[in-house]
Amino acid sequence: MLKCCLTLSLAVCLGASGLDVEEKETIQKTFNLAAAARELRIDNIDGAIHVAGQAGSDIEFVIEKTLRAESREKIDFARQEVKLDLSQKENVVRAYVDAPWRCRDGGINYRGWRFHGYRVRFDFEVKVPPSTRLFLRTVNDGEIRVENTAGEFDIENVNGGIEMTEIAGSGRAYALNGKVRAVFSQNPKAESFFGSLNGKVEALFREGLSADLLFKTFNGNVYTDFPVTSLPSRPPISERRDGKYVYKSDGFFGVRAGNGGPELRFDAFNGNIHVLKGQK
């Protein structure tokens, strides 16, 4: 079942950016999903994503769409060329932003607003049942925030950070040019990964954490206030090249918290890694 409503406003602004015409639109949609495994997929380009868990069986969207352009003619082009697809197939709800700079492989080849004459931004506010599995991605000009969820997650931000609070699931969170912070209400029970190329990685777990912690950083340090013991060195990875075996290290070193358990990996190339005890 789908419910939706739409509001629209248009304004002419005198900004210094060269994008002098602005149009705002609010999109609201609700999807009702059965009690089986629920899944939310958001593939955004420009804008923020905020997902919060709440009781019930609905996935509720409030989306702020902002178009800025050099002229009203370019606003019309933006409406035609940048599309938001909101759809449901069985227990999967999908939000996909399509644009001329989307590549077939899902990548982005964006030449900037000066080339296109406009910018289109989508900011997502979404309420989900707490156990919903999450696949979230954005590229520019927005943070990704997740709170009060317990499902698996796969989250990626290219030019912004990721913040997760009161989560109880496991999965992957990676920000290319931003900070990653995860605060757990329950310790993860399965393998997880947290990483950033140019940002700090911070994870706060509950007392009694039992896991194998693997770290990798090139220009940073690793800190933890959990009692840990060293793990044996990891065996090198082998691959066959031109009839020969080549061995190389994956660069991670490991420690064990508690009695060990799921493998939790942390990778911050140009930042510090903090694995800390969360507040009770």
Backbone as JSON, one array per atom type, in Angstrom:
{
  "sequence": "MLKCCLTLSLAVCLGASGLDVEEKETIQKTFNLAAAARELRIDNIDGAIHVAGQAGSDIEFVIEKTLRAESREKIDFARQEVKLDLSQKENVVRAYVDAPWRCRDGGINYRGWRFHGYRVRFDFEVKVPPSTRLFLRTVNDGEIRVENTAGEFDIENVNGGIEMTEIAGSGRAYALNGKVRAVFSQNPKAESFFGSLNGKVEALFREGLSADLLFKTFNGNVYTDFPVTSLPSRPPISERRDGKYVYKSDGFFGVRAGNGGPELRFDAFNGNIHVLKGQK",
  "N": [[0.86, -1.19, 0.0], [0.52, 2.24, -0.78], [0.98, 5.58, 0.12], [0.89, 9.03, -0.72], [2.02, 12.47, -0.93], [2.46, 15.86, -2.14], [4.24, 18.89, -2.17], [5.01, 22.15, -3.46], [7.27, 24.8, -4.21], [8.45, 27.9, -5.61], [11.19, 30.05, -6.1], [12.97, 33.08, -6.75], [16.27, 33.78, -6.35], [18.99, 35.87, -5.26], [21.69, 35.02, -5.24], [25.28, 34.61, -4.96], [26.33, 32.5, -6.28], [25.7, 31.99, -8.91], [23.64, 30.34, -9.49], [20.64, 31.24, -9.76], [17.92, 30.79, -9.62], [15.6, 29.07, -7.69], [13.92, 26.13, -6.73], [11.73, 24.41, -4.61], [10.6, 21.3, -3.33], [8.49, 19.12, -1.58], [8.28, 15.76, -0.91], [6.26, 13.16, 0.11], [5.91, 9.86, 1.07], [4.52, 6.69, 1.89], [5.18, 3.33, 2.53], [3.79, 0.17, 3.06], [4.88, -2.74, 4.56], [5.06, -6.3, 4.72], [5.5, -8.58, 7.52], [7.76, -10.08, 7.06], [11.31, -10.33, 6.2], [12.48, -7.09, 5.85], [13.62, -4.56, 3.58], [15.52, -1.68, 2.79], [16.6, 0.41, 0.23], [18.55, 3.07, -0.68], [19.8, 5.08, -3.13], [21.42, 7.75, -3.59], [22.51, 10.92, -5.0], [23.24, 13.78, -4.67], [22.97, 15.14, -1.51], [21.58, 14.59, 1.81], [21.03, 11.73, 3.99], [18.84, 10.45, 6.33], [17.98, 8.01, 8.52], [15.73, 6.49, 10.7], [14.78, 4.21, 13.23], [11.52, 2.96, 14.01], [8.58, 1.78, 15.72], [6.29, -0.5, 14.15], [5.04, -1.33, 10.81], [5.54, 0.17, 8.61], [7.39, 1.94, 6.07], [8.39, 5.17, 5.96], [8.68, 8.04, 4.05], [9.99, 11.33, 3.94], [10.92, 13.66, 1.77], [13.02, 16.2, 0.81], [13.31, 18.05, -1.98], [15.49, 20.01, -3.79], [15.95, 22.27, -6.31], [18.28, 24.15, -8.07], [19.17, 26.66, -10.34], [20.57, 28.33, -13.27], [18.66, 29.68, -14.69], [15.09, 29.89, -15.36], [14.56, 28.28, -17.5], [16.62, 26.4, -17.31], [15.84, 25.24, -14.92], [13.61, 23.83, -15.81], [14.91, 21.99, -17.48], [16.33, 20.59, -15.51], [14.24, 19.35, -14.08], [13.37, 17.56, -16.01], [15.62, 15.97, -16.48], [16.74, 14.93, -14.12], [15.7, 12.45, -12.08], [13.67, 10.98, -9.53], [13.13, 7.79, -8.45], [10.83, 6.04, -6.69], [10.01, 3.02, -5.37], [8.42, -0.17, -4.76], [9.04, -3.56, -4.34], [7.8, -6.5, -3.48], [9.12, -7.1, -0.37], [11.02, -5.12, -0.5], [11.98, -1.81, -0.54], [12.8, 0.84, -2.64], [14.74, 3.68, -3.36], [15.84, 5.64, -5.87], [18.0, 7.84, -7.43], [18.21, 9.18, -10.55], [20.22, 10.48, -13.2], [21.73, 12.43, -15.9], [24.47, 12.07, -15.58], [24.87, 9.61, -14.47], [26.55, 6.51, -14.63], [26.58, 3.4, -16.45], [27.5, 1.37, -14.82], [26.75, 2.2, -12.36], [28.33, 4.17, -11.31], [29.45, 7.66, -11.01], [29.73, 10.41, -13.18], [30.2, 13.38, -12.98], [30.2, 16.66, -14.13], [29.92, 19.06, -12.9], [27.98, 21.93, -11.73], [28.34, 24.19, -13.29], [28.74, 23.27, -15.85], [26.33, 21.93, -16.42], [24.43, 23.78, -15.67], [22.67, 23.69, -13.58], [21.7, 22.43, -10.31], [20.62, 19.62, -8.43], [19.23, 18.54, -5.49], [18.53, 16.01, -3.12], [17.2, 15.47, 0.0], [16.81, 13.06, 2.37], [14.5, 11.95, 4.77], [13.73, 9.27, 6.67], [11.63, 6.85, 8.13], [11.75, 3.68, 9.6], [10.86, 0.19, 10.24], [12.61, -1.2, 13.02], [14.19, -3.52, 12.48], [14.82, -3.47, 9.81], [16.71, -4.13, 6.9], [19.44, -2.27, 5.66], [20.57, -0.45, 2.86], [22.45, 2.1, 1.95], [23.42, 5.01, 0.16], [25.2, 7.92, -0.74], [26.64, 10.69, -2.56], [27.56, 13.44, -2.74], [27.67, 16.44, -0.73], [26.25, 15.91, 1.69], [25.44, 14.31, 4.82], [25.24, 10.95, 6.13], [23.0, 9.58, 8.36], [22.08, 7.26, 10.83], [19.84, 5.8, 13.12], [18.73, 3.99, 15.99], [18.3, 1.36, 14.95], [18.28, -2.17, 14.09], [18.93, -3.92, 12.13], [20.84, -5.51, 9.44], [23.44, -3.68, 7.72], [24.66, -1.72, 4.97], [26.54, 0.82, 4.1], [27.5, 3.77, 2.44], [29.36, 6.68, 1.83], [30.58, 9.23, -0.2], [31.63, 11.94, -0.25], [31.25, 12.91, 2.41], [30.28, 12.38, 5.86], [29.52, 9.53, 8.03], [27.23, 8.72, 10.49], [26.19, 6.67, 13.07], [23.91, 5.75, 15.51], [22.88, 4.15, 18.51], [22.6, 1.51, 17.47], [22.11, -1.95, 16.55], [22.81, -3.87, 14.8], [24.82, -5.49, 12.26], [27.44, -5.04, 9.8], [28.6, -3.03, 7.08], [30.29, 0.09, 6.86], [31.39, 2.84, 5.14], [33.2, 5.75, 4.47], [34.5, 7.79, 2.09], [35.65, 10.41, 2.09], [35.27, 11.45, 4.78], [34.21, 11.35, 8.24], [33.63, 8.38, 10.14], [31.37, 7.19, 12.46], [30.15, 5.04, 14.91], [27.78, 3.99, 17.22], [26.92, 1.54, 19.4], [24.02, -0.1, 20.62], [23.7, -2.72, 21.21], [26.19, -5.2, 21.11], [27.77, -6.1, 18.01], [26.97, -9.16, 16.31], [28.01, -10.42, 14.17], [30.42, -10.45, 11.48], [31.9, -7.28, 10.73], [32.6, -4.06, 9.18], [34.35, -0.98, 9.24], [35.29, 1.99, 7.78], [37.45, 4.57, 6.37], [38.93, 6.75, 3.99], [39.97, 9.39, 4.24], [39.37, 10.28, 6.87], [38.44, 10.14, 10.37], [37.86, 7.13, 12.22], [35.53, 5.88, 14.4], [34.27, 3.81, 16.92], [31.89, 2.81, 19.27], [31.3, 0.48, 21.71], [29.37, -1.85, 23.74], [29.91, -2.73, 27.21], [31.67, -5.77, 27.96], [32.37, -6.65, 25.46], [33.11, -9.12, 23.11], [35.19, -9.99, 20.71], [37.16, -10.24, 17.71], [39.41, -7.84, 16.85], [40.46, -6.04, 14.12], [42.86, -3.93, 12.7], [43.83, -1.25, 10.51], [45.9, 1.33, 9.45], [47.47, 4.06, 7.78], [48.45, 6.7, 8.08], [47.84, 7.28, 10.75], [46.79, 6.66, 14.19], [45.94, 4.04, 16.55], [43.49, 3.56, 19.03], [42.21, 2.15, 22.03], [40.04, 1.44, 24.8], [39.3, -0.96, 25.75], [40.19, -4.0, 27.43], [42.62, -5.99, 25.91], [44.11, -8.74, 24.1], [46.96, -9.86, 22.24], [46.69, -11.03, 18.87], [47.74, -13.8, 16.84], [50.0, -13.26, 14.07], [48.57, -12.5, 10.91], [48.22, -14.81, 8.23], [49.95, -14.46, 5.07], [48.37, -13.33, 2.02], [47.87, -15.25, -0.85], [48.35, -15.29, -4.39], [48.1, -16.39, -7.76], [50.32, -15.62, -10.34], [51.34, -15.46, -13.62], [52.12, -18.14, -13.6], [53.4, -18.28, -11.18], [53.39, -18.09, -7.58], [52.37, -15.34, -5.69], [52.88, -13.64, -2.69], [51.33, -11.6, -0.28], [50.78, -9.16, 2.31], [47.71, -8.29, 4.01], [47.76, -6.03, 5.47], [46.47, -5.6, 7.91], [46.47, -5.63, 11.5], [45.88, -7.51, 14.51], [43.87, -7.73, 17.54], [42.44, -9.29, 20.44], [39.35, -8.92, 22.0], [37.84, -9.66, 25.07], [36.61, -12.95, 24.94], [37.0, -13.29, 22.3], [35.43, -13.46, 19.04], [33.08, -12.37, 16.61], [34.63, -11.02, 13.66], [35.78, -7.81, 13.58], [36.52, -5.18, 11.58], [38.63, -2.36, 11.05], [39.52, 0.43, 9.22], [41.46, 3.1, 8.5], [42.89, 5.2, 6.47], [44.11, 7.8, 6.39], [43.65, 8.7, 8.99], [42.82, 8.57, 12.54], [41.95, 5.68, 14.56], [39.45, 4.84, 16.8], [38.36, 2.69, 19.23], [36.06, 2.22, 21.56], [34.64, 2.08, 24.91], [31.21, 2.4, 25.24], [28.83, 4.68, 26.78], [26.86, 3.7, 29.59]],
  "CA": [[0.0, 0.0, 0.0], [1.33, 3.45, -0.93], [0.34, 6.87, 0.32], [1.85, 10.07, -1.08], [1.56, 13.84, -1.13], [3.49, 16.67, -2.76], [4.12, 20.35, -2.1], [5.97, 22.75, -4.38], [7.43, 26.25, -4.14], [9.45, 28.43, -6.54], [11.69, 31.35, -5.67], [14.12, 33.65, -7.46], [17.2, 34.28, -5.33], [20.06, 36.71, -5.79], [22.91, 34.51, -4.65], [26.51, 34.87, -5.69], [26.83, 31.26, -6.87], [25.34, 31.87, -10.31], [22.4, 29.57, -9.56], [19.79, 32.31, -9.26], [16.53, 30.35, -9.51], [15.5, 27.93, -6.78], [12.6, 25.51, -6.59], [11.71, 23.4, -3.55], [9.48, 20.37, -3.41], [8.45, 18.13, -0.5], [7.66, 14.51, -1.34], [5.98, 12.27, 1.23], [5.35, 8.57, 0.66], [4.54, 5.63, 2.89], [5.04, 1.97, 2.03], [3.48, -0.81, 4.09], [5.55, -3.99, 4.26], [4.7, -7.44, 5.56], [6.41, -8.8, 8.65], [8.97, -10.78, 6.64], [12.51, -9.5, 6.15], [12.28, -5.83, 5.12], [14.87, -4.02, 3.06], [15.46, -0.33, 2.25], [17.75, 0.77, -0.59], [18.57, 4.46, -1.13], [20.97, 5.39, -3.93], [21.31, 9.18, -3.8], [23.7, 11.55, -5.58], [23.52, 14.98, -3.87], [22.05, 15.33, -0.4], [21.74, 13.83, 3.05], [20.11, 10.63, 4.27], [18.64, 10.22, 7.76], [17.09, 6.88, 8.72], [15.48, 6.23, 12.12], [13.88, 3.1, 13.5], [10.32, 3.2, 14.8], [7.69, 0.62, 15.76], [5.31, -0.56, 13.08], [5.4, -2.06, 9.6], [5.64, 1.12, 7.5], [8.57, 2.75, 5.74], [7.83, 6.49, 5.69], [9.61, 8.99, 3.44], [9.8, 12.76, 3.72], [12.07, 13.99, 0.93], [13.11, 17.6, 0.38], [13.98, 18.18, -3.26], [15.86, 21.4, -4.07], [16.53, 22.53, -7.63], [18.84, 25.49, -8.25], [19.6, 26.76, -11.74], [20.92, 29.65, -13.79], [17.48, 30.31, -15.27], [13.9, 29.06, -15.31], [14.7, 27.26, -18.54], [17.46, 25.34, -16.76], [15.01, 24.53, -13.94], [12.82, 22.87, -16.58], [15.82, 20.91, -17.86], [16.62, 19.8, -14.31], [13.08, 18.51, -13.8], [13.29, 16.5, -17.0], [16.81, 15.14, -16.55], [17.05, 14.29, -12.84], [14.47, 11.79, -11.66], [13.66, 10.13, -8.34], [12.26, 6.62, -8.56], [10.46, 5.41, -5.43], [9.26, 1.84, -5.76], [8.38, -1.3, -3.84], [8.89, -4.9, -4.91], [7.66, -7.39, -2.34], [9.5, -6.44, 0.88], [12.15, -4.23, -0.76], [11.64, -0.45, -0.95], [13.97, 1.39, -3.32], [14.76, 5.08, -3.78], [16.97, 5.74, -6.79], [18.1, 9.12, -8.13], [18.84, 9.02, -11.85], [20.65, 11.75, -13.8], [22.55, 12.19, -17.09], [25.84, 11.72, -15.24], [24.95, 8.23, -13.98], [27.15, 5.55, -15.54], [25.88, 2.12, -16.47], [27.95, 0.54, -13.7], [26.31, 2.81, -11.11], [29.22, 5.25, -10.93], [29.04, 9.04, -11.29], [30.64, 11.22, -13.99], [29.55, 14.69, -12.85], [31.1, 17.74, -14.55], [29.68, 20.26, -12.1], [26.8, 22.72, -12.09], [28.66, 25.17, -14.33], [28.55, 22.6, -17.14], [24.92, 21.59, -16.62], [23.58, 24.94, -15.43], [21.72, 23.46, -12.48], [22.0, 21.41, -9.29], [19.44, 19.02, -7.83], [19.57, 17.91, -4.22], [17.48, 15.29, -2.42], [17.48, 15.18, 1.4], [15.88, 12.01, 2.78], [14.16, 11.61, 6.15], [13.02, 8.0, 6.51], [11.34, 6.05, 9.33], [11.68, 2.27, 9.2], [10.86, -0.78, 11.33], [14.01, -1.29, 13.46], [14.94, -4.66, 11.94], [14.98, -3.32, 8.36], [18.05, -4.18, 6.34], [19.68, -0.96, 5.05], [21.6, -0.19, 1.86], [22.36, 3.55, 1.81], [24.56, 5.58, -0.54], [25.14, 9.26, -1.31], [27.94, 11.05, -3.13], [28.01, 14.81, -2.46], [26.91, 17.49, -0.05], [25.31, 15.43, 2.69], [25.83, 13.26, 5.75], [24.32, 9.83, 6.33], [22.77, 9.31, 9.79], [21.2, 6.12, 11.12], [19.65, 5.67, 14.56], [17.71, 3.08, 16.54], [18.02, 0.24, 14.06], [18.88, -3.43, 14.52], [19.13, -4.77, 10.97], [22.12, -5.43, 8.76], [23.6, -2.4, 7.02], [25.74, -1.49, 4.01], [26.4, 2.27, 3.99], [28.66, 4.37, 1.78], [29.3, 8.11, 1.53], [31.81, 9.59, -0.9], [32.15, 13.23, 0.21], [30.58, 13.26, 3.65], [30.48, 11.43, 6.94], [28.49, 8.56, 8.43], [27.04, 8.64, 11.94], [25.21, 5.67, 13.45], [23.72, 5.78, 16.95], [21.94, 3.18, 19.07], [22.37, 0.45, 16.49], [22.32, -3.29, 17.11], [23.05, -4.8, 13.71], [26.2, -5.64, 11.8], [27.54, -4.75, 8.38], [29.71, -2.26, 6.52], [30.1, 1.53, 6.75], [32.61, 3.4, 4.57], [33.14, 7.13, 3.99], [35.76, 8.07, 1.41], [36.19, 11.69, 2.56], [34.5, 11.88, 5.94], [34.33, 10.59, 9.48], [32.68, 7.3, 10.42], [31.16, 7.0, 13.89], [29.09, 4.07, 15.18], [27.52, 3.76, 18.64], [26.1, 0.33, 19.45], [23.2, -0.41, 21.79], [24.06, -4.12, 21.44], [27.4, -5.49, 20.35], [27.49, -6.87, 16.79], [27.1, -10.62, 16.42], [28.56, -10.92, 12.92], [31.53, -9.69, 10.91], [31.56, -5.91, 10.36], [33.71, -3.26, 8.68], [34.18, 0.47, 9.34], [36.48, 2.51, 7.15], [37.5, 5.89, 5.73], [40.23, 7.1, 3.42], [40.44, 10.68, 4.74], [38.61, 10.66, 8.05], [38.57, 9.36, 11.59], [36.91, 6.04, 12.42], [35.27, 5.73, 15.83], [33.19, 2.87, 17.24], [31.64, 2.65, 20.7], [30.61, -0.78, 21.97], [28.93, -2.06, 25.12], [30.77, -3.53, 28.09], [31.6, -7.2, 27.69], [32.62, -6.94, 24.05], [33.95, -10.27, 22.74], [35.36, -9.92, 19.26], [38.51, -10.07, 17.19], [39.48, -6.49, 16.28], [41.53, -5.91, 13.14], [43.09, -2.51, 12.42], [44.8, -0.84, 9.49], [45.99, 2.77, 9.19], [48.75, 4.44, 7.2], [48.88, 7.96, 8.67], [47.08, 7.51, 11.97], [47.04, 5.82, 15.35], [44.82, 3.22, 17.01], [43.26, 3.69, 20.46], [41.09, 1.42, 22.6], [40.06, 1.31, 26.26], [38.96, -2.34, 26.1], [41.33, -4.89, 27.65], [42.78, -6.84, 24.73], [45.32, -9.55, 23.98], [47.42, -9.9, 20.85], [46.38, -12.17, 18.02], [48.87, -14.19, 15.98], [50.08, -12.57, 12.78], [47.71, -13.09, 9.88], [49.02, -15.38, 7.13], [49.89, -13.65, 3.85], [47.43, -13.72, 0.97], [48.6, -15.72, -2.03], [47.65, -15.31, -5.67], [48.95, -16.95, -8.82], [50.59, -14.71, -11.45], [52.3, -15.97, -14.61], [52.62, -19.44, -13.18], [54.09, -18.2, -9.89], [52.58, -17.62, -6.46], [52.81, -14.08, -5.08], [52.34, -13.53, -1.34], [51.33, -10.23, 0.22], [50.02, -8.94, 3.54], [46.55, -7.41, 3.85], [48.03, -4.8, 6.21], [45.75, -5.52, 9.18], [46.97, -6.33, 12.69], [44.7, -7.84, 15.29], [43.83, -7.99, 18.98], [41.2, -9.96, 20.86], [38.63, -8.39, 23.16], [37.09, -10.72, 25.72], [36.93, -14.3, 24.5], [36.98, -13.33, 20.85], [34.1, -13.6, 18.45], [33.04, -11.9, 15.23], [35.75, -10.2, 13.21], [35.4, -6.41, 13.36], [37.66, -4.56, 10.91], [38.66, -0.89, 11.06], [40.53, 0.86, 8.25], [41.49, 4.56, 8.34], [44.18, 5.43, 5.81], [44.69, 9.07, 6.83], [43.0, 9.13, 10.22], [42.94, 7.71, 13.71], [40.9, 4.72, 14.85], [39.11, 4.77, 18.22], [37.39, 1.65, 19.61], [35.9, 2.63, 22.95], [33.46, 1.64, 25.67], [30.13, 3.37, 25.23], [28.2, 4.98, 28.06], [25.79, 2.78, 29.96]],
  "C": [[0.89, 1.24, 0.0], [0.48, 4.68, -0.73], [1.35, 7.94, -0.06], [1.19, 11.43, -1.14], [2.74, 14.67, -1.58], [3.21, 18.13, -2.54], [5.25, 20.96, -2.91], [6.05, 24.25, -4.14], [8.54, 26.67, -5.08], [9.88, 29.8, -6.06], [12.82, 31.77, -6.58], [15.03, 34.26, -6.41], [18.34, 35.03, -6.01], [21.38, 36.29, -5.18], [24.11, 34.79, -5.54], [27.02, 33.64, -6.42], [26.6, 31.18, -8.36], [24.11, 31.03, -10.53], [21.31, 30.43, -8.94], [18.33, 31.93, -9.09], [16.5, 29.09, -8.66], [14.07, 27.43, -6.71], [12.7, 24.42, -5.54], [10.44, 22.57, -3.65], [9.6, 19.39, -2.25], [7.66, 16.92, -0.98], [7.47, 13.63, -0.12], [5.34, 10.99, 0.69], [5.5, 7.57, 1.79], [4.31, 4.29, 2.21], [4.76, 1.05, 3.21], [4.06, -2.15, 3.68], [5.1, -5.08, 5.22], [5.79, -7.67, 6.6], [7.68, -9.55, 8.27], [10.13, -9.8, 6.55], [12.3, -8.27, 5.26], [13.63, -5.26, 4.71], [14.62, -2.63, 2.47], [16.75, -0.06, 1.48], [17.59, 2.22, -1.05], [19.89, 4.7, -1.86], [20.84, 6.85, -4.38], [22.57, 9.7, -4.49], [24.11, 12.77, -4.75], [22.49, 15.07, -2.76], [22.29, 14.35, 0.73], [20.71, 12.71, 3.14], [20.05, 10.45, 5.78], [17.6, 9.12, 7.9], [16.97, 6.61, 10.21], [14.51, 5.07, 12.26], [12.69, 3.53, 14.33], [9.43, 1.96, 14.73], [6.7, 0.68, 14.61], [5.84, -1.31, 11.88], [5.59, -1.15, 8.4], [7.06, 1.65, 7.32], [8.05, 4.09, 5.24], [8.92, 7.43, 5.19], [9.09, 10.42, 3.56], [11.07, 13.22, 3.01], [11.98, 15.46, 0.52], [13.95, 17.66, -0.89], [14.24, 19.66, -3.53], [16.54, 21.48, -5.43], [17.04, 23.96, -7.66], [19.44, 25.56, -9.65], [19.92, 28.19, -12.12], [19.7, 30.41, -14.29], [16.29, 29.38, -15.09], [13.94, 27.97, -16.38], [15.54, 26.09, -18.03], [16.73, 24.57, -15.66], [14.17, 23.47, -14.65], [13.68, 21.69, -17.04], [16.1, 20.0, -16.67], [15.47, 18.86, -13.98], [13.02, 17.31, -14.74], [14.44, 15.49, -16.88], [17.14, 14.4, -15.26], [15.75, 13.76, -12.26], [14.69, 10.99, -10.38], [12.66, 9.02, -8.56], [12.06, 6.03, -7.17], [9.58, 4.22, -5.76], [9.34, 0.77, -4.68], [8.21, -2.58, -4.64], [8.95, -5.89, -3.77], [8.08, -6.63, -1.08], [10.75, -5.56, 0.72], [11.61, -2.88, -1.24], [12.91, 0.22, -1.48], [13.74, 2.85, -3.68], [16.03, 5.28, -4.61], [16.92, 7.08, -7.52], [18.87, 8.89, -9.43], [19.13, 10.39, -12.45], [21.52, 11.44, -15.02], [23.97, 11.75, -16.77], [25.96, 10.38, -14.53], [25.61, 7.35, -15.06], [26.41, 4.22, -15.46], [26.26, 1.22, -15.3], [27.54, 1.12, -12.35], [27.2, 3.95, -10.65], [28.69, 6.62, -11.36], [30.13, 9.73, -12.11], [30.07, 12.63, -14.07], [30.55, 15.79, -13.18], [30.87, 19.04, -13.8], [28.53, 21.09, -12.62], [27.1, 23.74, -13.2], [28.49, 24.57, -15.72], [27.07, 22.38, -17.43], [23.99, 22.79, -16.44], [22.57, 24.77, -14.33], [22.31, 22.46, -11.49], [20.68, 20.91, -8.73], [19.87, 18.24, -6.6], [18.34, 17.23, -3.64], [17.96, 15.01, -0.99], [16.39, 14.24, 1.92], [15.74, 11.95, 4.3], [13.27, 10.37, 6.08], [12.84, 7.33, 7.87], [11.13, 4.61, 8.88], [11.43, 1.39, 10.42], [12.31, -1.07, 11.73], [14.82, -2.41, 12.82], [15.2, -4.56, 10.44], [16.45, -3.37, 7.95], [18.27, -2.92, 5.51], [20.82, -1.01, 4.04], [21.48, 1.29, 1.51], [23.62, 4.08, 1.12], [24.24, 7.01, -0.95], [26.54, 9.66, -1.71], [28.41, 12.41, -2.64], [27.08, 15.54, -1.51], [25.89, 16.96, 0.95], [25.89, 14.33, 3.56], [24.81, 12.12, 5.69], [24.24, 9.56, 7.83], [21.77, 8.17, 9.93], [21.07, 6.01, 12.63], [18.54, 4.68, 14.87], [17.31, 1.99, 15.56], [18.77, -1.0, 14.53], [19.14, -4.37, 13.35], [20.54, -4.67, 10.42], [22.21, -4.12, 7.97], [24.79, -2.46, 6.06], [25.61, -0.02, 3.6], [27.67, 2.85, 3.39], [28.39, 5.85, 1.49], [30.63, 8.51, 0.91], [32.41, 10.87, -0.32], [31.39, 13.74, 1.42], [30.77, 12.15, 4.66], [29.3, 10.49, 7.13], [28.43, 8.55, 9.94], [25.9, 7.68, 12.24], [25.12, 5.64, 14.97], [22.65, 4.79, 17.37], [21.57, 2.12, 18.04], [22.72, -0.9, 17.1], [22.59, -4.32, 16.02], [24.53, -4.93, 13.41], [26.24, -5.35, 10.31], [28.76, -3.93, 8.04], [29.34, -0.79, 6.46], [31.42, 2.13, 6.27], [32.35, 4.81, 4.05], [34.49, 7.46, 3.36], [36.42, 9.32, 1.98], [35.36, 12.22, 3.72], [34.71, 10.94, 7.11], [33.27, 9.5, 9.54], [32.6, 7.12, 11.93], [29.97, 6.08, 14.1], [28.99, 3.84, 16.68], [26.52, 2.62, 18.74], [25.3, 0.25, 20.75], [23.35, -1.87, 22.18], [25.27, -4.42, 20.57], [27.08, -6.35, 19.12], [27.79, -8.35, 16.97], [27.68, -11.23, 15.15], [29.65, -9.98, 12.43], [31.07, -8.31, 10.45], [32.82, -5.16, 9.93], [33.36, -1.79, 8.78], [35.44, 1.11, 8.77], [36.3, 3.9, 6.57], [38.88, 6.09, 5.13], [40.78, 8.35, 4.08], [39.63, 11.16, 5.94], [38.89, 9.73, 9.22], [37.52, 8.26, 11.62], [36.77, 5.81, 13.92], [34.09, 4.79, 16.04], [33.11, 2.71, 18.75], [30.78, 1.42, 20.91], [30.22, -0.88, 23.44], [29.99, -2.82, 25.9], [30.6, -5.01, 27.74], [31.81, -7.56, 26.24], [33.54, -8.15, 23.91], [34.03, -10.31, 21.23], [36.85, -9.9, 18.93], [38.55, -8.75, 16.41], [40.69, -6.41, 15.36], [41.64, -4.46, 12.69], [44.07, -2.33, 11.27], [44.75, 0.67, 9.34], [47.38, 3.07, 8.67], [49.3, 5.69, 7.86], [48.1, 8.28, 9.94], [47.49, 6.57, 13.07], [45.77, 5.08, 15.74], [44.72, 3.32, 18.52], [42.1, 2.79, 20.86], [41.2, 1.42, 24.11], [39.49, -0.04, 26.7], [40.23, -3.11, 26.44], [41.43, -5.88, 26.49], [44.06, -7.67, 24.86], [45.68, -9.65, 22.5], [46.93, -11.16, 20.15], [47.61, -12.55, 17.2], [48.84, -13.42, 14.67], [49.22, -13.29, 11.75], [48.57, -13.64, 8.74], [48.9, -14.52, 5.88], [48.87, -14.22, 2.86], [48.24, -14.13, -0.25], [47.72, -15.61, -3.28], [48.64, -15.76, -6.75], [49.07, -15.96, -9.97], [51.65, -15.33, -12.36], [52.93, -17.27, -14.15], [53.35, -19.45, -11.86], [53.11, -17.73, -8.82], [53.2, -16.35, -5.88], [52.11, -13.95, -3.73], [52.42, -12.07, -0.89], [50.46, -10.14, 1.47], [48.81, -8.07, 3.25], [46.67, -6.14, 4.69], [47.34, -4.68, 7.54], [46.55, -6.2, 10.29], [45.81, -6.49, 13.66], [44.94, -7.99, 16.78], [42.49, -8.63, 19.29], [40.63, -9.27, 22.08], [37.79, -9.51, 23.75], [37.56, -12.08, 25.26], [36.99, -14.42, 22.98], [35.57, -13.56, 20.33], [34.11, -13.12, 17.02], [34.23, -11.0, 14.91], [35.24, -8.8, 12.87], [36.63, -5.69, 12.8], [37.5, -3.04, 10.86], [39.82, -0.44, 10.18], [40.42, 2.37, 8.07], [42.85, 4.94, 7.75], [44.85, 6.69, 6.32], [44.04, 9.59, 8.11], [43.23, 8.15, 11.35], [41.74, 6.77, 13.82], [40.7, 4.67, 16.35], [38.05, 3.68, 18.41], [37.23, 1.75, 21.12], [34.67, 2.0, 23.59], [32.42, 2.75, 25.64], [29.57, 3.6, 26.61], [27.07, 4.01, 28.32], [24.46, 3.49, 29.85]]
}
